[in-house]
Amino acid sequence: MKVTTARLTHNVLTGPRDEGEPVLFVHGNVSSAAFWRDSLAALPQPYRPLAVDLRGFGDSDPAPVDATRGLRDFSDDLAELIEAMGLGPVHLVGWSMGGGIILQLLRDRPAMVRSLTLVNPVSPYGYSGTEGAEGLLTHADGTGSGAGAANPDFVARLAAGDLSDEAPTSPRVVFRSAYVAKPVADEDFYVASMLSTRVGEDNYPGDAVTSEAWPGVRPGTRGVLNALAPVHFRIDDLHTVDPKPPILWIRGADDVIVADGSPFDLAHLGQLGVVPGSPGTPAQPMVAQTRAALERYGDYREVVLADCGHSPHIEQPEEFRGHLVEHLQSRR
């Protein structure tokens, strides 16, 4: 269904019932609400499952992303959607970038949140460009992160709607090698969702800016990957939130997108010699950063699924759902 607010028209997927405690599922980067299809269908009573296409993804408006606000364009969209639909305090489930978005919503509007479930979330200190569990910036301007770090051939293939598996940078091969650890059913369905991503400087990946420091790129001011840069998105005071709803952190043990050494992090590629000229910049310890932030927060539980990659909800749906429902029930 379509829900229009002052900010944009949202596309919202619904589950098998339109009553009960609302559970709002938020997808990650280069995807859409379609990735939650099976989770919506299987969530039991008394819960009302909903999933929203973020701006610039799926069938929601391709509104531009102001990267200087970090992920707040997205989290403010969600807040307005929740208010427009009269959902009241909601259970939020966020995957990958969606995890960062619901953390931002919790930080800004904790009264709107009944519980939080983070699924392989981006670090609270953004994506790339930081060091150590405390998320220290490698460079004050965020060099090493942002839209310039995106693989240009992947971006071009995404824009062209490439369905092939002829190159390692095709969306299909990226899905197979990074989104999941093992083959899953309905691959075509998920690749089509990836291809719904709006490509450009205002959306994915954003405007690329060069830097004199290695690896030669720094964040711009527009688009998704710049919004994820640590100079724009950083939540280092999550522990000050009041009230503090419980947080479930569930992740796949074999995730390569959000990891303490991710091949999508230029610093890690520099350590491996794939990107030449590295001065020794350490990889971002993404998992360690999330754990450190949640330990300061207090009320959280971490669940690690073996033989699982970046997408527990489609790789191990029954295990994922079991942990999620247990978490939701803790707030009844």
Short mmCIF file of C-alpha atoms in Angstrom, two decimals, residues 17-282:
data_model
loop_
_atom_site.label_atom_id
_atom_site.label_comp_id
_atom_site.label_asym_id
_atom_site.label_seq_id
_atom_site.Cartn_x
_atom_site.Cartn_y
_atom_site.Cartn_z
CA ARG A 17 -3.15 -9.24 9.40
CA ASP A 18 -3.86 -5.54 9.88
CA GLU A 19 -4.13 -5.56 13.66
CA GLY A 20 -1.88 -6.42 16.58
CA GLU A 21 1.39 -5.05 17.88
CA PRO A 22 3.12 -3.35 14.92
CA VAL A 23 6.51 -4.69 13.86
CA LEU A 24 8.19 -2.48 11.25
CA PHE A 25 10.92 -4.12 9.17
CA VAL A 26 13.56 -1.84 7.59
CA HIS A 27 15.74 -3.10 4.75
CA GLY A 28 19.38 -2.41 3.98
CA ASN A 29 21.36 -0.84 1.17
CA VAL A 30 20.88 -2.00 -2.44
CA SER A 31 17.68 -3.89 -1.65
CA SER A 32 14.07 -3.13 -0.77
CA ALA A 33 11.27 -4.20 1.56
CA ALA A 34 10.90 -7.29 -0.64
CA PHE A 35 13.78 -8.87 1.28
CA TRP A 36 11.36 -9.15 4.22
CA ARG A 37 8.64 -10.97 2.24
CA ASP A 38 8.94 -14.30 4.04
CA SER A 39 9.42 -12.68 7.46
CA LEU A 40 6.16 -10.76 7.01
CA ALA A 41 4.24 -13.86 5.97
CA ALA A 42 5.52 -16.02 8.83
CA LEU A 43 5.35 -13.61 11.78
CA PRO A 44 2.69 -15.06 14.12
CA GLN A 45 -0.09 -13.42 16.06
CA PRO A 46 -0.41 -11.11 17.92
CA TYR A 47 1.98 -9.13 15.73
CA ARG A 48 1.18 -6.91 12.77
CA PRO A 49 4.13 -7.06 10.32
CA LEU A 50 4.95 -4.16 8.02
CA ALA A 51 7.95 -3.42 5.80
CA VAL A 52 8.73 -0.12 4.13
CA ASP A 53 10.71 0.75 1.02
CA LEU A 54 13.16 3.48 1.99
CA ARG A 55 13.45 6.62 -0.15
CA GLY A 56 15.23 5.78 -3.37
CA PHE A 57 14.54 2.03 -3.10
CA GLY A 58 11.72 -0.22 -4.24
CA ASP A 59 8.52 1.66 -5.03
CA SER A 60 8.89 4.58 -2.62
CA ASP A 61 9.64 8.04 -3.96
CA PRO A 62 13.22 8.56 -5.16
CA ALA A 63 13.67 11.56 -2.89
CA PRO A 64 17.26 12.80 -2.61
CA VAL A 65 19.39 11.89 0.39
CA ASP A 66 21.12 14.73 2.23
CA ALA A 67 24.23 12.91 3.38
CA THR A 68 25.25 15.67 5.77
CA ARG A 69 22.40 14.48 8.01
CA GLY A 70 23.82 10.98 8.19
CA LEU A 71 20.93 8.51 8.15
CA ARG A 72 18.42 11.02 9.52
CA ASP A 73 16.64 11.53 6.19
CA PHE A 74 15.70 7.86 6.44
CA SER A 75 14.97 7.77 10.18
CA ASP A 76 12.86 10.94 10.00
CA ASP A 77 10.93 9.36 7.12
CA LEU A 78 10.19 6.37 9.36
CA ALA A 79 9.11 8.57 12.26
CA GLU A 80 6.66 10.44 10.05
CA LEU A 81 5.37 7.17 8.59
CA ILE A 82 4.79 5.74 12.07
CA GLU A 83 2.88 8.87 13.05
CA ALA A 84 0.86 8.96 9.82
CA MET A 85 -0.22 5.34 10.25
CA GLY A 86 -0.99 5.82 13.94
CA LEU A 87 1.18 2.88 14.91
CA GLY A 88 2.24 4.18 18.31
CA PRO A 89 5.36 2.66 19.87
CA VAL A 90 6.61 0.02 17.43
CA HIS A 91 8.93 -2.93 17.37
CA LEU A 92 11.68 -2.05 14.87
CA VAL A 93 13.72 -4.60 12.92
CA GLY A 94 16.58 -3.20 10.85
CA TRP A 95 18.94 -5.08 8.57
CA SER A 96 22.40 -3.78 7.56
CA MET A 97 21.97 -0.06 6.77
CA GLY A 98 18.45 -0.44 8.16
CA GLY A 99 20.04 -1.29 11.49
CA GLY A 100 21.80 2.07 11.50
CA ILE A 101 18.56 3.81 10.56
CA ILE A 102 16.60 2.35 13.48
CA LEU A 103 19.49 3.09 15.84
CA GLN A 104 19.24 6.72 14.73
CA LEU A 105 15.48 6.67 15.28
CA LEU A 106 16.01 5.23 18.76
CA ARG A 107 18.62 7.87 19.51
CA ASP A 108 16.37 10.73 18.40
CA ARG A 109 12.90 9.47 19.43
CA PRO A 110 13.18 6.67 22.00
CA ALA A 111 9.52 6.97 23.01
CA MET A 112 8.53 5.67 19.55
CA VAL A 113 10.39 2.38 20.04
CA ARG A 114 9.00 -0.66 21.86
CA SER A 115 11.94 -2.93 21.02
CA LEU A 116 14.86 -2.98 18.60
CA THR A 117 16.24 -5.87 16.55
CA LEU A 118 19.49 -5.30 14.68
CA VAL A 119 20.25 -7.74 11.87
CA ASN A 120 23.89 -7.59 10.72
CA PRO A 121 23.77 -3.83 11.32
CA VAL A 122 26.20 -1.22 10.07
CA SER A 123 28.53 -0.03 12.84
CA PRO A 124 27.26 2.88 14.95
CA TYR A 125 30.40 4.66 13.68
CA GLY A 126 29.48 4.43 10.00
CA TYR A 127 31.01 2.39 7.21
CA SER A 128 34.79 2.55 6.68
CA GLY A 129 37.17 5.32 7.69
CA THR A 130 37.46 4.49 11.40
CA GLU A 131 39.79 2.50 13.63
CA GLY A 132 39.49 0.62 16.91
CA ALA A 133 36.46 -0.41 18.94
CA GLU A 134 35.87 3.24 19.85
CA GLY A 135 35.52 4.23 16.18
CA LEU A 136 38.26 6.84 15.93
CA LEU A 137 38.40 8.62 12.58
CA THR A 138 41.43 7.69 10.50
CA HIS A 139 41.21 11.13 8.87
CA ALA A 140 39.20 14.10 10.09
CA ASP A 141 37.47 14.42 6.70
CA GLY A 142 36.46 10.74 6.56
CA THR A 143 38.93 9.77 3.84
CA GLY A 144 38.52 6.11 2.98
CA SER A 145 34.71 6.19 3.13
CA GLY A 146 31.84 7.50 1.04
CA ALA A 147 30.54 7.13 -2.49
CA GLY A 148 33.99 7.11 -4.05
CA ALA A 149 34.63 3.76 -2.40
CA ALA A 150 31.91 2.06 -4.47
CA ASN A 151 33.01 -0.20 -7.30
CA PRO A 152 32.14 1.78 -10.45
CA ASP A 153 31.44 -1.33 -12.51
CA PHE A 154 28.95 -2.58 -9.92
CA VAL A 155 27.25 0.83 -9.92
CA ALA A 156 27.06 0.80 -13.73
CA ARG A 157 25.62 -2.71 -13.81
CA LEU A 158 23.10 -1.83 -11.13
CA ALA A 159 21.99 1.21 -13.16
CA ALA A 160 21.72 -0.92 -16.30
CA GLY A 161 19.56 -3.54 -14.58
CA ASP A 162 22.12 -6.25 -15.26
CA LEU A 163 20.68 -9.70 -14.52
CA SER A 164 23.69 -11.67 -15.70
CA ASP A 165 26.32 -13.55 -13.75
CA GLU A 166 29.09 -12.81 -16.21
CA ALA A 167 31.24 -10.70 -13.88
CA PRO A 168 32.08 -10.61 -10.17
CA THR A 169 30.65 -7.08 -10.07
CA SER A 170 27.22 -8.00 -11.39
CA PRO A 171 24.42 -7.62 -8.80
CA ARG A 172 23.63 -11.34 -9.07
CA VAL A 173 27.18 -12.39 -8.28
CA VAL A 174 27.42 -9.81 -5.48
CA PHE A 175 24.25 -11.31 -4.01
CA ARG A 176 25.73 -14.80 -4.16
CA SER A 177 29.14 -13.83 -2.81
CA ALA A 178 28.23 -11.19 -0.22
CA TYR A 179 24.56 -11.18 0.72
CA VAL A 180 24.39 -14.90 1.50
CA ALA A 181 26.90 -17.55 2.54
CA LYS A 182 25.13 -20.37 0.68
CA PRO A 183 22.67 -20.50 -2.24
CA VAL A 184 19.07 -19.63 -1.38
CA ALA A 185 15.77 -20.12 -3.18
CA ASP A 186 14.21 -17.33 -5.25
CA GLU A 187 17.52 -15.72 -6.21
CA ASP A 188 15.82 -13.92 -9.11
CA PHE A 189 13.35 -12.33 -6.68
CA TYR A 190 16.10 -10.88 -4.49
CA VAL A 191 18.21 -9.70 -7.42
CA ALA A 192 15.16 -7.87 -8.80
CA SER A 193 14.83 -6.17 -5.43
CA MET A 194 18.47 -5.06 -5.61
CA LEU A 195 17.85 -3.62 -9.07
CA SER A 196 15.06 -1.41 -7.71
CA THR A 197 17.78 0.82 -6.21
CA ARG A 198 17.80 4.33 -7.71
CA VAL A 199 21.30 5.07 -8.98
CA GLY A 200 22.74 8.58 -9.04
CA GLU A 201 24.44 11.28 -7.02
CA ASP A 202 21.31 11.96 -4.97
CA ASN A 203 20.68 8.32 -4.13
CA TYR A 204 23.05 5.36 -4.55
CA PRO A 205 25.99 5.72 -4.27
CA GLY A 206 26.09 9.54 -4.04
CA ASP A 207 28.60 12.13 -5.17
CA ALA A 208 32.21 10.94 -5.22
CA VAL A 209 34.91 13.28 -3.90
CA THR A 210 38.66 12.79 -4.19
CA SER A 211 41.21 13.10 -1.41
CA GLU A 212 44.96 13.65 -1.40
CA ALA A 213 45.35 11.05 1.31
CA TRP A 214 45.23 7.28 0.67
CA PRO A 215 43.05 5.69 -0.65
CA GLY A 216 42.13 8.84 -2.56
CA VAL A 217 38.42 9.24 -1.80
CA ARG A 218 36.41 11.00 0.90
CA PRO A 219 32.70 11.54 1.54
CA GLY A 220 30.61 13.95 -0.44
CA THR A 221 27.39 15.56 0.71
CA ARG A 222 24.76 13.63 -1.24
CA GLY A 223 23.54 10.08 -1.49
CA VAL A 224 23.51 6.83 0.44
CA LEU A 225 27.15 5.86 0.84
CA ASN A 226 28.07 9.38 1.94
CA ALA A 227 25.23 9.24 4.48
CA LEU A 228 26.92 6.14 5.90
CA ALA A 229 30.32 7.84 6.18
CA PRO A 230 31.57 8.29 9.75
CA VAL A 231 31.77 12.08 9.47
CA HIS A 232 28.01 12.14 8.85
CA PHE A 233 26.63 9.09 10.65
CA ARG A 234 27.94 8.47 14.14
CA ILE A 235 26.07 7.39 17.25
CA ASP A 236 28.57 7.39 20.11
CA ASP A 237 26.10 8.32 22.84
CA LEU A 238 23.53 5.54 22.48
CA HIS A 239 23.97 4.74 26.16
CA THR A 240 22.33 8.07 27.06
CA VAL A 241 18.98 7.09 25.53
CA ASP A 242 16.04 7.14 27.94
CA PRO A 243 13.99 4.99 28.04
CA LYS A 244 16.14 2.06 26.90
CA PRO A 245 14.11 -0.59 25.06
CA PRO A 246 15.77 -4.02 24.81
CA ILE A 247 17.97 -4.70 21.79
CA LEU A 248 18.43 -8.03 20.02
CA TRP A 249 21.54 -8.16 17.85
CA ILE A 250 21.43 -11.11 15.48
CA ARG A 251 24.09 -11.73 12.87
CA GLY A 252 25.54 -14.34 10.57
CA ALA A 253 28.98 -15.60 11.57
CA ASP A 254 30.16 -15.58 7.94
CA ASP A 255 29.07 -12.04 7.01
CA VAL A 256 31.59 -10.35 4.72
CA ILE A 257 29.78 -7.01 4.32
CA VAL A 258 29.72 -6.07 8.01
CA ALA A 259 32.82 -7.66 9.51
CA ASP A 260 35.99 -6.85 11.39
CA GLY A 261 37.80 -7.28 8.08
CA SER A 262 35.40 -6.63 5.21
CA PRO A 263 36.41 -6.80 1.52
CA PHE A 264 34.14 -3.78 1.04
CA ASP A 265 36.39 -1.71 3.34
CA LEU A 266 39.22 -0.08 1.37
CA ALA A 267 41.47 -0.14 4.43
CA HIS A 268 41.13 -3.92 4.63
CA LEU A 269 41.81 -4.24 0.90
CA GLY A 270 44.90 -2.10 1.43
CA GLN A 271 46.12 -4.48 4.13
CA LEU A 272 45.67 -7.36 1.70
CA GLY A 273 47.54 -5.50 -1.06
CA VAL A 274 44.48 -5.44 -3.32
CA VAL A 275 44.42 -1.62 -3.21
CA PRO A 276 48.06 -0.55 -3.53
CA GLY A 277 49.85 2.13 -1.57
CA SER A 278 48.35 1.57 1.85
CA PRO A 279 50.31 3.35 4.60
CA GLY A 280 49.18 0.64 7.02
CA THR A 281 45.68 1.93 7.73
CA PRO A 282 43.91 -0.72 9.83
#
